[in-house]
Every structure is written in C-alpha cells, then in structure tokens.
Amino acid sequence: MLQIRDAVLSDLPAMLAIYNYAVENLVATFDLEPQTLAQREVWFHKHGDRHPIIVAEYEGNVIGYCSLSVFREKPAYQKSTELSIYIAPDQSGKGVGTTLMSAILERARQLEYHTIVSGIVGGNDASVKLHEKFGFSLAGRFQEVGFKFGEWHDVHFYQWMVK
C-alpha cells in the first residue's frame, strides 16, 4: 500500500537517486550535474513546518516526493509557495504523482497559503496534465531560459489559487 508521510533525513538517499535521475536524463530540473548527498542535505534543511517535503513510500521504498519551497525571499510573498514533484522513473503512470499532489495541496490549505506556483519545462505533458487535473492554470511562459542537453527550453508557470 502506498503511504504518504513527511520526509525524514534518512529518506534523503532515495530522494537523491530520484532527483539525480532527473538531472541526468530529463529537463524537469535545470541542474546540470548530479547533486551530492551533502548538497541535498542543505536543500532538505531549508524546508520545515512552513515548507514541507512529503514522500510516497511503497513497500518500504521511497518512490516519489513533493515539496513546497519559498517562492521569493521578500516578506510580501510569504503566502505564496513553489511546488516541486519528482517520481521514480519506474513509477510514472501509477498514480503516485496524483496521490502526492493531493496530499501537498491539502497541506498548503492547512498552512493557509494563498497561491502555489509550479515551473514546468515545455514539452513535459505528463506534468502539465497532473497540474491541470488539480485546477492549476497557465500563468505565463518564459522562452528559452534554460539550456540543457544542447537545446534551449521554455519554462511554463502554472498557478493554483488555494481556496
């Protein structure tokens, strides 16, 4: 059975493997080099009660994770947050993303956020469908802002108003 829970530090190696797969094979992140465990520990500790990280666990293995992060540093942005979601490559299309998304949006409601923003690289139709399934709408597009795998990539920003 799939379990959704708050991430703990011991989940970091599994989360790192999922993330580094995306770094090396996808344009879902614009990191160009695999991250180290130490780098991801810094990332992990930037989160907390106000910016949770949750994991999807199946049979004792972390198979995906989702986080809310600081959208911008200035105080007026404190009711806005940025969502990220990563799923193990062998788990896509199995409902893990839907389950994580549902859980993180509920947390956003509990934390009394006003809006959530997600940046999705152009062509990532699965991520667009997942976000649209939950009511996210296209807010804008930055053209050719990331250069990875020898190509320029657009980033589409999707937004969800917390109700």
Tab-separated table of C-alpha atoms in Angstrom:
chain	number	residue	atom	x	y	z
A	1	MET	CA	0.000	0.000	0.000
A	2	LEU	CA	1.213	3.489	-0.891
A	3	GLN	CA	1.921	5.643	2.153
A	4	ILE	CA	2.337	9.430	2.094
A	5	ARG	CA	4.276	10.900	5.003
A	6	ASP	CA	6.621	13.719	5.923
A	7	ALA	CA	10.151	13.191	4.681
A	8	VAL	CA	12.868	12.428	7.215
A	9	LEU	CA	16.620	12.760	6.793
A	10	SER	CA	17.024	9.003	6.258
A	11	ASP	CA	14.853	9.337	3.106
A	12	LEU	CA	17.441	11.580	1.514
A	13	PRO	CA	19.492	8.899	-0.316
A	14	ALA	CA	16.366	7.600	-2.091
A	15	MET	CA	15.204	11.143	-2.850
A	16	LEU	CA	18.687	11.956	-4.154
A	17	ALA	CA	18.592	8.971	-6.527
A	18	ILE	CA	15.215	10.105	-7.906
A	19	TYR	CA	16.438	13.678	-8.283
A	20	ASN	CA	19.752	12.732	-9.868
A	21	TYR	CA	17.935	10.565	-12.402
A	22	ALA	CA	16.054	13.720	-13.430
A	23	VAL	CA	19.294	15.746	-13.532
A	24	GLU	CA	20.987	13.224	-15.815
A	25	ASN	CA	18.049	12.235	-18.049
A	26	LEU	CA	15.302	14.862	-18.033
A	27	VAL	CA	14.796	18.583	-18.383
A	28	ALA	CA	12.485	18.586	-15.346
A	29	THR	CA	15.328	20.286	-13.466
A	30	PHE	CA	17.919	22.663	-14.816
A	31	ASP	CA	20.686	21.318	-12.605
A	32	LEU	CA	23.369	20.070	-14.974
A	33	GLU	CA	25.458	17.958	-12.598
A	34	PRO	CA	24.240	15.265	-10.203
A	35	GLN	CA	23.855	16.526	-6.658
A	36	THR	CA	25.789	15.132	-3.723
A	37	LEU	CA	24.186	13.963	-0.517
A	38	ALA	CA	25.715	16.972	1.246
A	39	GLN	CA	24.141	19.371	-1.273
A	40	ARG	CA	20.736	17.750	-0.828
A	41	GLU	CA	21.076	17.920	2.954
A	42	VAL	CA	21.396	21.707	2.620
A	43	TRP	CA	18.261	21.684	0.427
A	44	PHE	CA	16.438	19.445	2.924
A	45	HIS	CA	17.205	21.731	5.873
A	46	LYS	CA	15.793	24.765	4.021
A	47	HIS	CA	12.402	23.124	4.430
A	48	GLY	CA	10.408	22.659	7.605
A	49	ASP	CA	6.961	23.188	9.046
A	50	ARG	CA	6.102	26.046	6.676
A	51	HIS	CA	7.727	24.370	3.656
A	52	PRO	CA	7.126	20.626	3.957
A	53	ILE	CA	8.630	17.787	1.989
A	54	ILE	CA	6.481	14.687	1.716
A	55	VAL	CA	7.365	11.283	0.312
A	56	ALA	CA	5.453	8.450	-1.295
A	57	GLU	CA	6.597	5.150	0.177
A	58	TYR	CA	5.736	1.730	-1.200
A	59	GLU	CA	6.876	-1.498	0.452
A	60	GLY	CA	9.473	0.420	2.463
A	61	ASN	CA	10.912	2.282	-0.545
A	62	VAL	CA	10.606	5.984	-1.297
A	63	ILE	CA	9.272	6.172	-4.869
A	64	GLY	CA	8.500	9.873	-5.127
A	65	TYR	CA	8.482	13.143	-3.257
A	66	CYS	CA	6.904	16.561	-3.340
A	67	SER	CA	7.824	19.819	-1.640
A	68	LEU	CA	6.690	23.350	-1.027
A	69	SER	CA	9.510	25.896	-1.159
A	70	VAL	CA	9.994	29.607	-0.687
A	71	PHE	CA	8.635	31.318	-3.807
A	72	ARG	CA	10.566	34.561	-3.314
A	73	GLU	CA	12.509	35.860	-0.323
A	74	LYS	CA	10.709	39.183	0.188
A	75	PRO	CA	8.131	39.252	3.011
A	76	ALA	CA	5.145	40.148	0.811
A	77	TYR	CA	5.497	36.720	-0.873
A	78	GLN	CA	5.057	34.734	2.358
A	79	LYS	CA	1.581	33.480	1.383
A	80	SER	CA	2.883	32.164	-1.949
A	81	THR	CA	4.890	28.966	-2.393
A	82	GLU	CA	6.511	26.926	-5.152
A	83	LEU	CA	5.706	23.265	-5.670
A	84	SER	CA	8.122	20.607	-6.923
A	85	ILE	CA	7.333	16.951	-7.553
A	86	TYR	CA	9.588	14.082	-8.610
A	87	ILE	CA	8.645	10.447	-9.192
A	88	ALA	CA	10.988	7.467	-9.618
A	89	PRO	CA	11.226	6.653	-13.342
A	90	ASP	CA	9.775	3.160	-12.941
A	91	GLN	CA	6.740	4.537	-11.089
A	92	SER	CA	5.339	7.046	-13.591
A	93	GLY	CA	1.763	6.493	-14.667
A	94	LYS	CA	0.872	4.558	-11.499
A	95	GLY	CA	-0.922	7.346	-9.624
A	96	VAL	CA	1.985	8.294	-7.367
A	97	GLY	CA	2.021	11.886	-8.629
A	98	THR	CA	-1.738	12.228	-8.149
A	99	THR	CA	-1.520	10.948	-4.589
A	100	LEU	CA	1.408	13.227	-3.722
A	101	MET	CA	-0.245	16.239	-5.343
A	102	SER	CA	-3.465	15.706	-3.443
A	103	ALA	CA	-1.577	15.481	-0.146
A	104	ILE	CA	0.635	18.532	-0.718
A	105	LEU	CA	-2.314	20.693	-1.780
A	106	GLU	CA	-4.124	19.760	1.421
A	107	ARG	CA	-1.022	20.778	3.378
A	108	ALA	CA	-0.980	24.096	1.507
A	109	ARG	CA	-4.582	24.680	2.621
A	110	GLN	CA	-3.684	23.863	6.220
A	111	LEU	CA	-0.706	26.217	6.059
A	112	GLU	CA	-3.036	28.942	4.735
A	113	TYR	CA	-1.135	29.667	1.553
A	114	HIS	CA	-2.881	31.912	-0.952
A	115	THR	CA	-1.285	30.573	-4.142
A	116	ILE	CA	1.051	27.864	-5.404
A	117	VAL	CA	3.319	28.211	-8.432
A	118	SER	CA	4.972	25.425	-10.441
A	119	GLY	CA	7.520	25.848	-13.200
A	120	ILE	CA	7.143	23.155	-15.881
A	121	VAL	CA	9.567	22.790	-18.759
A	122	GLY	CA	7.918	22.984	-22.166
A	123	GLY	CA	7.028	19.559	-23.523
A	124	ASN	CA	6.517	17.915	-20.116
A	125	ASP	CA	2.939	16.930	-20.957
A	126	ALA	CA	2.605	14.481	-18.050
A	127	SER	CA	3.376	17.221	-15.524
A	128	VAL	CA	1.033	19.670	-17.256
A	129	LYS	CA	-1.788	17.084	-17.170
A	130	LEU	CA	-1.152	16.382	-13.489
A	131	HIS	CA	-1.266	20.060	-12.593
A	132	GLU	CA	-4.331	20.767	-14.736
A	133	LYS	CA	-6.102	17.779	-13.145
A	134	PHE	CA	-5.914	19.687	-9.844
A	135	GLY	CA	-7.006	23.018	-11.278
A	136	PHE	CA	-3.657	24.689	-11.975
A	137	SER	CA	-3.786	27.087	-14.903
A	138	LEU	CA	-1.100	28.513	-17.158
A	139	ALA	CA	0.036	31.870	-15.792
A	140	GLY	CA	2.841	32.583	-18.240
A	141	ARG	CA	5.839	31.335	-20.158
A	142	PHE	CA	9.491	32.314	-20.182
A	143	GLN	CA	11.048	31.497	-23.548
A	144	GLU	CA	14.411	29.762	-23.851
A	145	VAL	CA	15.556	30.374	-20.276
A	146	GLY	CA	17.299	27.025	-19.714
A	147	PHE	CA	19.987	25.398	-21.841
A	148	LYS	CA	20.309	21.663	-21.269
A	149	PHE	CA	21.196	18.680	-23.444
A	150	GLY	CA	22.278	21.033	-26.234
A	151	GLU	CA	18.912	22.793	-26.528
A	152	TRP	CA	17.102	25.840	-25.217
A	153	HIS	CA	13.994	25.155	-23.132
A	154	ASP	CA	10.982	27.260	-22.202
A	155	VAL	CA	9.502	27.214	-18.710
A	156	HIS	CA	5.736	27.433	-18.321
A	157	PHE	CA	4.472	28.685	-14.984
A	158	TYR	CA	1.298	27.150	-13.637
A	159	GLN	CA	-0.592	28.620	-10.701
A	160	TRP	CA	-3.218	27.313	-8.298
A	161	MET	CA	-5.228	29.559	-6.021
A	162	VAL	CA	-5.720	27.901	-2.644
A	163	LYS	CA	-9.346	28.009	-1.542
